PDB file of C-alpha atoms in Angstrom:
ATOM      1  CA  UNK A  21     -48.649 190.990 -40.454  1.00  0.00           C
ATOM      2  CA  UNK A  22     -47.820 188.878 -37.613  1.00  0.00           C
ATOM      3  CA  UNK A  23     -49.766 188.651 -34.255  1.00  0.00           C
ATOM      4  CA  UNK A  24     -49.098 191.561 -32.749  1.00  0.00           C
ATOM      5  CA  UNK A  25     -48.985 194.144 -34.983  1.00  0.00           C
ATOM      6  CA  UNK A  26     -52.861 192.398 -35.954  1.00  0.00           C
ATOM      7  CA  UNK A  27     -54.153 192.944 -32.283  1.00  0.00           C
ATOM      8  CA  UNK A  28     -52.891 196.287 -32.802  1.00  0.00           C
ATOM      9  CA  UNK A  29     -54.622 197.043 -35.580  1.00  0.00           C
ATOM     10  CA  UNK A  30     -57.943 195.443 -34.396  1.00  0.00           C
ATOM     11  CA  UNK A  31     -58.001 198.325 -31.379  1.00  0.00           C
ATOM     12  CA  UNK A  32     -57.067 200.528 -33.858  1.00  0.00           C
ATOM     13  CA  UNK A  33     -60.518 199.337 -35.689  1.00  0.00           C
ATOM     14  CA  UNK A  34     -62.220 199.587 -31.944  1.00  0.00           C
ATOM     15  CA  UNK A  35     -62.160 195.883 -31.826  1.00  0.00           C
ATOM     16  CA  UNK A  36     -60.551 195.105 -28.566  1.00  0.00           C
ATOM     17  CA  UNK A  37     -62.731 192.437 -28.072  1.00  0.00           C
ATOM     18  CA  UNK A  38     -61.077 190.213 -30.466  1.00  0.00           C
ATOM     19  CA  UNK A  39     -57.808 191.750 -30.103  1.00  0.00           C
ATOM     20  CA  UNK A  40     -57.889 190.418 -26.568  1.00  0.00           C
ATOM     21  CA  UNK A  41     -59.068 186.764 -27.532  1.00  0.00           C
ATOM     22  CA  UNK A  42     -57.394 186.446 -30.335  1.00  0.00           C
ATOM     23  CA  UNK A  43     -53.978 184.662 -29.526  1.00  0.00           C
ATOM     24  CA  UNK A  44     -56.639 181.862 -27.792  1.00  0.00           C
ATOM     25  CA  UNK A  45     -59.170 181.760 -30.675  1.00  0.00           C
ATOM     26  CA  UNK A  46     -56.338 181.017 -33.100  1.00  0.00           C
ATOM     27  CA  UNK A  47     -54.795 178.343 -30.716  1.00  0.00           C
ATOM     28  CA  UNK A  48     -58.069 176.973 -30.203  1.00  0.00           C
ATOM     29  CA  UNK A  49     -58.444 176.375 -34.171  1.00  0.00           C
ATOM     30  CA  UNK A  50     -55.144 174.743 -34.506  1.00  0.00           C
ATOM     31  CA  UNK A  51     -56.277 172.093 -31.802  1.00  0.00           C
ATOM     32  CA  UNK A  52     -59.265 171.447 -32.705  1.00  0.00           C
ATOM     33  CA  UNK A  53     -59.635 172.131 -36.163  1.00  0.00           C
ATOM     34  CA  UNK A  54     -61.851 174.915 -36.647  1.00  0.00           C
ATOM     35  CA  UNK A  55     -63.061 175.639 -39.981  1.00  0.00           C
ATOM     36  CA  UNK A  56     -62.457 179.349 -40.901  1.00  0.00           C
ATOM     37  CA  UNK A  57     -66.041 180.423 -40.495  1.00  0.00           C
ATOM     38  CA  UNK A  58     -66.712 179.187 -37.151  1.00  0.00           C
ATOM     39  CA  UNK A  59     -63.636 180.681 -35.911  1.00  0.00           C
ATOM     40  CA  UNK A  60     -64.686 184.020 -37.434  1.00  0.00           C
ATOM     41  CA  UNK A  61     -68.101 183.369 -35.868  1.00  0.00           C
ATOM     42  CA  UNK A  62     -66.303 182.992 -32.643  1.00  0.00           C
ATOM     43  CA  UNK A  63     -64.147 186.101 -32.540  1.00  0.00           C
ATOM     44  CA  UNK A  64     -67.164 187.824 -33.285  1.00  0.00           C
ATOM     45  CA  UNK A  65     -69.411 186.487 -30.836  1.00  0.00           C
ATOM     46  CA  UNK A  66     -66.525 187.659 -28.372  1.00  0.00           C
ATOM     47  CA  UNK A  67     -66.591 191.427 -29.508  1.00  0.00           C
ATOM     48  CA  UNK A  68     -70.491 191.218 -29.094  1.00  0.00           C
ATOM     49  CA  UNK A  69     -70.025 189.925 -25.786  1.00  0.00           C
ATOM     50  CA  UNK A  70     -67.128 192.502 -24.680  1.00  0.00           C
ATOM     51  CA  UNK A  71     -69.202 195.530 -26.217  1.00  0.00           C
ATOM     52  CA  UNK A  72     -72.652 193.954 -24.526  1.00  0.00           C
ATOM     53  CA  UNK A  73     -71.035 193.996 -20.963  1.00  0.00           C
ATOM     54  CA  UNK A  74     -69.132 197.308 -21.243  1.00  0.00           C
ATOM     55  CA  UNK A  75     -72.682 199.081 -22.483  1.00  0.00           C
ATOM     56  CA  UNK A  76     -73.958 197.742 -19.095  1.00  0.00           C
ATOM     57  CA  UNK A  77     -71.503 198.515 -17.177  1.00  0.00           C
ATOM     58  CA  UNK A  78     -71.166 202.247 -18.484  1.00  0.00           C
ATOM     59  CA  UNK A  79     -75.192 202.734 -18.388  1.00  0.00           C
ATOM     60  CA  UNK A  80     -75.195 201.206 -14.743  1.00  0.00           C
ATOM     61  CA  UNK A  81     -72.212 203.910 -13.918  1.00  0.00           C
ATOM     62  CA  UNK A  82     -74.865 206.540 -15.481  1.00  0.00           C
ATOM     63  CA  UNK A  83     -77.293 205.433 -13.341  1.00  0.00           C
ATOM     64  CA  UNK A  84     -75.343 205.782 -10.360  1.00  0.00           C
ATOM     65  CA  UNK A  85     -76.906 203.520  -8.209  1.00  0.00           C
ATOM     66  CA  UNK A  86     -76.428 203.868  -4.310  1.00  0.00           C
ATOM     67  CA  UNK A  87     -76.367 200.573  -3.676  1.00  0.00           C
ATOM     68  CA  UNK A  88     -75.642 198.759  -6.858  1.00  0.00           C
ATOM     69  CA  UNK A  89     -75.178 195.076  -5.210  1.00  0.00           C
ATOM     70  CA  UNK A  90     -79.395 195.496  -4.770  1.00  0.00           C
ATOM     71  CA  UNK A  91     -81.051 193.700  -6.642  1.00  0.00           C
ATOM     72  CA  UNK A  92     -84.641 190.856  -6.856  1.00  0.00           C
ATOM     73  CA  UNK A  93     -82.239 188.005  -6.006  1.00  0.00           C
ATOM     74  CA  UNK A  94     -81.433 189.709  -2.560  1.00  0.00           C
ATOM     75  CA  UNK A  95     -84.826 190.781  -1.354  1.00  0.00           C
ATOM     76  CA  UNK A  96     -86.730 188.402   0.913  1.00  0.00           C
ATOM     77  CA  UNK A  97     -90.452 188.537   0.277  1.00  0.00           C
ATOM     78  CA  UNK A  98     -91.079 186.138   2.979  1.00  0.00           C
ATOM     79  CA  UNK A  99     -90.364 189.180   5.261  1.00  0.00           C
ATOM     80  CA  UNK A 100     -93.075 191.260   4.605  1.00  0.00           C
ATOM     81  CA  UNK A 101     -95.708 188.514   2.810  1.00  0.00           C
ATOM     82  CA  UNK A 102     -98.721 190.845   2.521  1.00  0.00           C
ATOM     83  CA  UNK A 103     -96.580 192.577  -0.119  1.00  0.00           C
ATOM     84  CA  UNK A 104     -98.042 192.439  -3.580  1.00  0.00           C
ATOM     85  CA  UNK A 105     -94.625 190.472  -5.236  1.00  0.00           C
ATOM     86  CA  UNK A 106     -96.991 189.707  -8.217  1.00  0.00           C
ATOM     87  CA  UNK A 107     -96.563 193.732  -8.975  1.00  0.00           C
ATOM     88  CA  UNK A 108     -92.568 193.823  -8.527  1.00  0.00           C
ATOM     89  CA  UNK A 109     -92.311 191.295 -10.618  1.00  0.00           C
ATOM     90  CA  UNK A 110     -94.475 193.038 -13.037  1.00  0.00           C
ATOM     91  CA  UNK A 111     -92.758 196.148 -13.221  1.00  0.00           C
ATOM     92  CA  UNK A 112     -88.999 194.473 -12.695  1.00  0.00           C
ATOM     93  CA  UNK A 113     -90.419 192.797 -16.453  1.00  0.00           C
ATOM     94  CA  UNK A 114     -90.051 196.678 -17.933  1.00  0.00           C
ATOM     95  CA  UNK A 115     -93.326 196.933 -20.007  1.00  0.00           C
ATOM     96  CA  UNK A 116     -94.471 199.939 -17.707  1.00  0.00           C
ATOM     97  CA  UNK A 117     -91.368 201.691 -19.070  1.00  0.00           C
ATOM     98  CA  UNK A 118     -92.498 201.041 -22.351  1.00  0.00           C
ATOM     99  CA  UNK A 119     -95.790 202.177 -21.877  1.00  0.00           C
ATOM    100  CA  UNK A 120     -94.165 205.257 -20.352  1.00  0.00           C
ATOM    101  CA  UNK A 121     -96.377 204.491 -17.144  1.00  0.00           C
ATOM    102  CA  UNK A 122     -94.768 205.484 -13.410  1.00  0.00           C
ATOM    103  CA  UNK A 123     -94.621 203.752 -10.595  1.00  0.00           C
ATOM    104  CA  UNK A 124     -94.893 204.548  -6.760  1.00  0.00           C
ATOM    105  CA  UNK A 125     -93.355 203.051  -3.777  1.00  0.00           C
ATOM    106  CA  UNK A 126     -95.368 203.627  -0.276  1.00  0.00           C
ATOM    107  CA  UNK A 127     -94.355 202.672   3.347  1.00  0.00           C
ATOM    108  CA  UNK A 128     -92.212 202.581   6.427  1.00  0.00           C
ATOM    109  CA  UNK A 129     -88.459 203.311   6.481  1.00  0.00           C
ATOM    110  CA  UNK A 130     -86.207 199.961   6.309  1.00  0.00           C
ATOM    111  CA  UNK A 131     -89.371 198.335   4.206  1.00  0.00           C
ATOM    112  CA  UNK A 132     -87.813 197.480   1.322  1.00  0.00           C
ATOM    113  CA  UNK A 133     -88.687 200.841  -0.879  1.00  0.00           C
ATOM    114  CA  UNK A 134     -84.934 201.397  -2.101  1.00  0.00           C
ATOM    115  CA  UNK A 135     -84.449 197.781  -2.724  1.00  0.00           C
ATOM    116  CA  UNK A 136     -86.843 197.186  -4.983  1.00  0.00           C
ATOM    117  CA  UNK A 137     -86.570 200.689  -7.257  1.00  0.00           C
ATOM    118  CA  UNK A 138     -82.922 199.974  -7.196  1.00  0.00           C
ATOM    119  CA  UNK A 139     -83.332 196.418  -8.573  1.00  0.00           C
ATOM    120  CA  UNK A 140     -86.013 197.289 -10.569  1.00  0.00           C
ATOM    121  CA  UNK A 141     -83.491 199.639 -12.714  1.00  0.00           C
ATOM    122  CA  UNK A 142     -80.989 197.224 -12.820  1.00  0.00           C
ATOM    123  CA  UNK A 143     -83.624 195.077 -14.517  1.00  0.00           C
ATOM    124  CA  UNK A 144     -84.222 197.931 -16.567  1.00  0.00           C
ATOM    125  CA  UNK A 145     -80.423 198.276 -17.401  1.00  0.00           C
ATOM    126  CA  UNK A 146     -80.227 194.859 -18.516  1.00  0.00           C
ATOM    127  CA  UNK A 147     -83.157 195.225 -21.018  1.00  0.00           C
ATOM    128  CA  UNK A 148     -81.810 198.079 -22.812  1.00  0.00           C
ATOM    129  CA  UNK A 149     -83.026 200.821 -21.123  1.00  0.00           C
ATOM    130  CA  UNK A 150     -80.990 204.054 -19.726  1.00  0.00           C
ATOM    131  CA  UNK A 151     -81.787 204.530 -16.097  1.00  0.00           C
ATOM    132  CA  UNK A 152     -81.371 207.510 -13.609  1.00  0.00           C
ATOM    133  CA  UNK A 153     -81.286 207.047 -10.365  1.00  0.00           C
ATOM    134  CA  UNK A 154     -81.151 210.131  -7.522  1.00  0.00           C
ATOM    135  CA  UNK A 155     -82.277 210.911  -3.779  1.00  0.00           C
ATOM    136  CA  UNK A 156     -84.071 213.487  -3.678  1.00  0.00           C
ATOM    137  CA  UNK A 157     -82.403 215.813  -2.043  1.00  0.00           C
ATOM    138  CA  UNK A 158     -79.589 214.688  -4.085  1.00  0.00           C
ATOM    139  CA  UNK A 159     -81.989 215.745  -7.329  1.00  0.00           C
ATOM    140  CA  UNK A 160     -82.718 218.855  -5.709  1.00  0.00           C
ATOM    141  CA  UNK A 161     -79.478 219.763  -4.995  1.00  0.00           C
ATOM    142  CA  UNK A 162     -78.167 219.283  -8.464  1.00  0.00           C
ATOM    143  CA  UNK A 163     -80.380 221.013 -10.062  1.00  0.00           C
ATOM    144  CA  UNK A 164     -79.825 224.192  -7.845  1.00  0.00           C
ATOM    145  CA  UNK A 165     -76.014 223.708  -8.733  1.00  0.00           C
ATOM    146  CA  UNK A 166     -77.187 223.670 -12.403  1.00  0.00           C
ATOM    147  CA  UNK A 167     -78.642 227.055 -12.005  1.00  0.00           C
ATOM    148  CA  UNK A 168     -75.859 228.660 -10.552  1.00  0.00           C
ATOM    149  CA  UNK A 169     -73.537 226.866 -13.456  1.00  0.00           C
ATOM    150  CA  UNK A 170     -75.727 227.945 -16.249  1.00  0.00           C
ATOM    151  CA  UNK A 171     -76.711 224.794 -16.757  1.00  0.00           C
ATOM    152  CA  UNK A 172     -80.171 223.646 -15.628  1.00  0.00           C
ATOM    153  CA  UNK A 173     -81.986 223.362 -19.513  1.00  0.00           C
ATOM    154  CA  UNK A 174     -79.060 220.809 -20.195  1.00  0.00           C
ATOM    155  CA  UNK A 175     -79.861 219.411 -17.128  1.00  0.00           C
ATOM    156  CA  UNK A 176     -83.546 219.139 -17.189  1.00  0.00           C
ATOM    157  CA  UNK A 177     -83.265 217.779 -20.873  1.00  0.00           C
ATOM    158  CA  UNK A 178     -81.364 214.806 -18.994  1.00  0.00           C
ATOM    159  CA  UNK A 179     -83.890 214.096 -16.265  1.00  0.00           C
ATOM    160  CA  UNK A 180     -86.674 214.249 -18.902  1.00  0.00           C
ATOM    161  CA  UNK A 181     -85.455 212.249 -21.706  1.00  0.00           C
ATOM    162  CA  UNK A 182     -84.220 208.951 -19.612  1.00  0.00           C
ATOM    163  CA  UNK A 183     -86.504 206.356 -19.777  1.00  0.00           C
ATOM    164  CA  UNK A 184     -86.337 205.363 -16.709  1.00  0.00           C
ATOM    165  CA  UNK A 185     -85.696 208.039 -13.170  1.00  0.00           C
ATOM    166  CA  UNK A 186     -85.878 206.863 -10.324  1.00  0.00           C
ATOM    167  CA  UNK A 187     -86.724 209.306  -7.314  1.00  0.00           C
ATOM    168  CA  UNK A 188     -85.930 207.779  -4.173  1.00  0.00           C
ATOM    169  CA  UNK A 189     -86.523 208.921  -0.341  1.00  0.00           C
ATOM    170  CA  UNK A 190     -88.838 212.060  -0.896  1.00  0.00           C
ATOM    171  CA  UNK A 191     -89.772 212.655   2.389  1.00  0.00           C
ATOM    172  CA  UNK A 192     -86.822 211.718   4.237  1.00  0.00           C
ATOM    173  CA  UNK A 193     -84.931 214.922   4.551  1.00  0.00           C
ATOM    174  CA  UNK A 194     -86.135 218.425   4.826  1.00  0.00           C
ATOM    175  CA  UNK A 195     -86.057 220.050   1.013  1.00  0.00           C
ATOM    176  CA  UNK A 196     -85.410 223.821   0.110  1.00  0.00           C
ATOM    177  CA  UNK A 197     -88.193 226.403  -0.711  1.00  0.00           C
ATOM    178  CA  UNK A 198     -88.069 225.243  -4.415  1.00  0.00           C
ATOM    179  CA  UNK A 199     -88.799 221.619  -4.216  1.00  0.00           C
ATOM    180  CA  UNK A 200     -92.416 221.652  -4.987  1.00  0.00           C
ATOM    181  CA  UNK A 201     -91.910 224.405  -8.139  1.00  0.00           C
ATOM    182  CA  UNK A 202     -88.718 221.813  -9.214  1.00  0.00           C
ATOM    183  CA  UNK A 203     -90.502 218.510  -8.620  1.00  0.00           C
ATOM    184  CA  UNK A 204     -93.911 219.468 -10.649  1.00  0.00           C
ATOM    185  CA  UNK A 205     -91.455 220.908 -13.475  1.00  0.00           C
ATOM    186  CA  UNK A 206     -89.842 216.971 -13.536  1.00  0.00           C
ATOM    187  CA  UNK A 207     -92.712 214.873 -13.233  1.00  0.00           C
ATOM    188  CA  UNK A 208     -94.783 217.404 -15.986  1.00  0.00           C
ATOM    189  CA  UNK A 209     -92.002 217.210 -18.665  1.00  0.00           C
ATOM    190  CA  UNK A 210     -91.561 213.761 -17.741  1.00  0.00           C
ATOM    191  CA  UNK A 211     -95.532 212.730 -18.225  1.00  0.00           C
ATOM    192  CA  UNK A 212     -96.590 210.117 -20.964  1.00  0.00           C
ATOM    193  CA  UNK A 213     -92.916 210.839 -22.480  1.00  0.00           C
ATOM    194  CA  UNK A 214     -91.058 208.942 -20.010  1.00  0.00           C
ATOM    195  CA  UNK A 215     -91.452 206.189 -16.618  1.00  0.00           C
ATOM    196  CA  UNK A 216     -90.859 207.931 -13.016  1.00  0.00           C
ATOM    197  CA  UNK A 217     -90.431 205.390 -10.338  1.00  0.00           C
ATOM    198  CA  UNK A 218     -90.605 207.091  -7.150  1.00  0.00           C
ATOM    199  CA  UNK A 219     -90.245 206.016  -3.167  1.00  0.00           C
ATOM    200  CA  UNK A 220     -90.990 208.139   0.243  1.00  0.00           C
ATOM    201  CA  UNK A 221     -91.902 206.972   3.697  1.00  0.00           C
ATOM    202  CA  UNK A 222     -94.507 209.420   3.779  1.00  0.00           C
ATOM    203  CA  UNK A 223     -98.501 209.149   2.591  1.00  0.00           C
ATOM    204  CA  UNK A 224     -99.398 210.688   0.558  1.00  0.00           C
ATOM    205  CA  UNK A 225    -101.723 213.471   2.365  1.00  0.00           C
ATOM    206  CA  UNK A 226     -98.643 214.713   4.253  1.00  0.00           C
ATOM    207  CA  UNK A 227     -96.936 215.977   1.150  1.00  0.00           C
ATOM    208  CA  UNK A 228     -98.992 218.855   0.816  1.00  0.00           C
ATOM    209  CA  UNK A 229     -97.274 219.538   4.253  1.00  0.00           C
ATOM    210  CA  UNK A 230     -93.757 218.580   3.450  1.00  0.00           C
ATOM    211  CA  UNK A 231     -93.867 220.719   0.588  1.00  0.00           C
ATOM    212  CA  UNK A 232     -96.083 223.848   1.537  1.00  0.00           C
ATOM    213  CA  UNK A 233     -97.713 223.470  -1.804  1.00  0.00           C
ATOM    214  CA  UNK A 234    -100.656 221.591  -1.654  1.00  0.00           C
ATOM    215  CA  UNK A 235    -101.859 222.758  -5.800  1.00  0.00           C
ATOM    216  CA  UNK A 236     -98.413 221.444  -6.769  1.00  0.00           C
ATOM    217  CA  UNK A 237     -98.958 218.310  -4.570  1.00  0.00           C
ATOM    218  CA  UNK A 238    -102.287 217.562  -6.334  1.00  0.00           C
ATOM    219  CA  UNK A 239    -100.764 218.463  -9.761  1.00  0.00           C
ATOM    220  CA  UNK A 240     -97.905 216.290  -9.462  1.00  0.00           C
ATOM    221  CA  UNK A 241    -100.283 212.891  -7.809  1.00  0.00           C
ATOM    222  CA  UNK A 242    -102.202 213.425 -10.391  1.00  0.00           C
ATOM    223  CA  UNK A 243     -99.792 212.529 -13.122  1.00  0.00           C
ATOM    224  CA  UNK A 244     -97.676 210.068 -11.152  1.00  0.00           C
ATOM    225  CA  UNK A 245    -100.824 207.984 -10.350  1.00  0.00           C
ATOM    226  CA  UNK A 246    -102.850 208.316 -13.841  1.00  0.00           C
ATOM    227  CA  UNK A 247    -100.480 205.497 -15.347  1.00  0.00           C
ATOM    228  CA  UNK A 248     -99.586 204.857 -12.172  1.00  0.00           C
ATOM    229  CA  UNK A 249     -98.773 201.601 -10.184  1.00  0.00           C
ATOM    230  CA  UNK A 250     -99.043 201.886  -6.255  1.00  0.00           C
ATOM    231  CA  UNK A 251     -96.675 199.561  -4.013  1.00  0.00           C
ATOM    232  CA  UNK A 252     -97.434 199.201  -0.594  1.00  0.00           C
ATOM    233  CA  UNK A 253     -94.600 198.244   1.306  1.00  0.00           C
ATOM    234  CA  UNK A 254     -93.993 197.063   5.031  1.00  0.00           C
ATOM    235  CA  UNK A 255     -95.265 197.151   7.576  1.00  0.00           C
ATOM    236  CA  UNK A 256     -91.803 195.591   9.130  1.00  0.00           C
ATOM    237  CA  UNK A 257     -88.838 197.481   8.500  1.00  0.00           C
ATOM    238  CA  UNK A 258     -85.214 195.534   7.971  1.00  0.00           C
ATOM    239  CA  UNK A 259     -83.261 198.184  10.078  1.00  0.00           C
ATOM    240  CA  UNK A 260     -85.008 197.239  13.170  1.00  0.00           C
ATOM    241  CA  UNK A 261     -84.751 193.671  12.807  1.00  0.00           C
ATOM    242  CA  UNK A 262     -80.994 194.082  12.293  1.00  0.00           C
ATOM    243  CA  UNK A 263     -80.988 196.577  15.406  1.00  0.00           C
ATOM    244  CA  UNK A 264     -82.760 194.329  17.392  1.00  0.00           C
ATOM    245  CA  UNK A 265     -81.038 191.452  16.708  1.00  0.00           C
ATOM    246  CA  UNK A 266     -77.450 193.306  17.252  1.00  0.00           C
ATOM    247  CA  UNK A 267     -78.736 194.333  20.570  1.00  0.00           C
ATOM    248  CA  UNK A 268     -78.461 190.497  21.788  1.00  0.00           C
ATOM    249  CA  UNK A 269     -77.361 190.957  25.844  1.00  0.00           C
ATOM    250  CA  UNK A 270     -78.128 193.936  25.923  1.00  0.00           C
ATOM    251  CA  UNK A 271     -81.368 195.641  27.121  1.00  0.00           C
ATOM    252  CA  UNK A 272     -83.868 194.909  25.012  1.00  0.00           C
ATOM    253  CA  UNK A 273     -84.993 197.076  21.935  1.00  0.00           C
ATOM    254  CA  UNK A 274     -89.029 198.062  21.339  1.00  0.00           C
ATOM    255  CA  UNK A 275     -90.932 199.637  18.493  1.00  0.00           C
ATOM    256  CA  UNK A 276     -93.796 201.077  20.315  1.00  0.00           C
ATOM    257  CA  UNK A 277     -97.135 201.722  17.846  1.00  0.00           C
ATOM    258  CA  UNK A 278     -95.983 205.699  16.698  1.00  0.00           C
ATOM    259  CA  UNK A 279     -92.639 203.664  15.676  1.00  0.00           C
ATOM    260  CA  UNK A 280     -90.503 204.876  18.596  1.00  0.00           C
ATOM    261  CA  UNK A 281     -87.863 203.481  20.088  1.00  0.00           C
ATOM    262  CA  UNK A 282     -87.860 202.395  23.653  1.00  0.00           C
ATOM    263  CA  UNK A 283     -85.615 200.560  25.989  1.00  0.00           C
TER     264      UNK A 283
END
């Protein structure tokens, strides 16, 4: 069997990972003398490494980030100091997930809220865990398309089985009649089996409001914040540094105390 026709039987044995290296691995053991069972260690320490990476990349595909580039390295805690980092770091460490505890993000728009979920299930990614990742109206949306497909208990299995979902943005955009109903249903299913890591601009006592269901409201905080951890974020939000500072020459930019914007 000469070189080829081995690589091509290696993918046929699903082992592109040596296939690919091979050629190099066997050149590198002619220079330098490799005995036979470090080479084989090699070649195999390759396939881990090919399989290890494309697991991670497929499961952060699944997770479906929207901003995938976000992640701890990025964020500047020097922005907002008051915020507890001790906490982030504590959950980006994943031992909430596997105490199938929750987690919930509170504060201003442009405070950091998506950041930190977002990097906090690429952490989770990295440490073995399958991560979900949705806006909320984005959730909410799917789901209804589920119904009308026939397909909402397959569905539903997949938001409550993941170890990790992350529910970003509740509160940002109006939601249908249903929300409250859909969003119990989730977080129920999803209690003591599973982590929820959720985000929204709003306090809590306006969600009764958002969602015309205060019972559903209670039910749900009551389950997100048993085994709960509460992040405060803010009170400065990036966008308006970034729109202020992009304003330079031109008529100055104010926040007035309802968080308006002024000229």
């Amino acid at each position: 069997m000469n070189l080829i026709e081995l690589q091509h039987a290696l993918r046929q044995l699903r082992l592109g990972g040596i296939a690919t290296v091979l050629e190099t691995r066997l050149y590198q053991a002619q220079t330098e003398a490799m005995a036979p069972i470090d080479l084989i260690s090699c070649l195999v320490a390759d396939e881990l490494t090919r399989r290890g990476d494309r697991l991670l990349e497929r499961r952060r595909k699944q997770a479906a980030f929207r901003d995938p580039q976000k992640t701890l390295d990025h964020f500047d805690f020097t922005f907002n100091p008051k915020m507890n980092r001790s906490l982030v770091f504590d959950l980006a460490t994943c031992a909430f997930i596997g105490k199938r505890e929750d987690a919930l993000f509170l504060g201003p728009g442009g405070t950091g809220k998506s950041h930190l979920a977002q990097a906090i299930g690429q952490a989770a990614i990295q440490q073995g865990y399958r991560v979900f990742y949705r806006e909320t109206h984005v959730l909410l949306d799917e789901l209804a398309e589920a119904v009308v497909d026939g397909t909402r208990k397959e569905f539903m299995m997949t938001l409550t089985t993941v170890p990790l979902l992350i529910i970003d943005d509740f509160g940002m955009r109006k939601l249908p009649l249903t929300a409250a109903e859909d969003l119990l249903e989730i977080i129920m299913r999803r209690y003591e089996r599973a982590s929820t890591l959720l985000t929204s601009n709003r306090p809590v006592e306006d969600w009764g409001k958002l969602l015309g269901d205060v019972a559903a409201v209670t039910a749900m905080l009551d389950r997100i914040l048993h085994h709960g951890h509460v992040l405060k974020c803010g009170p400065r939000s990036w966008r308006t540094k970034m729109a202020v500072a992009g304003c330079a020459g031109e008529p100055a930019v104010n926040v007035d105390s309802k968080g308006s914007f002024r000229s």
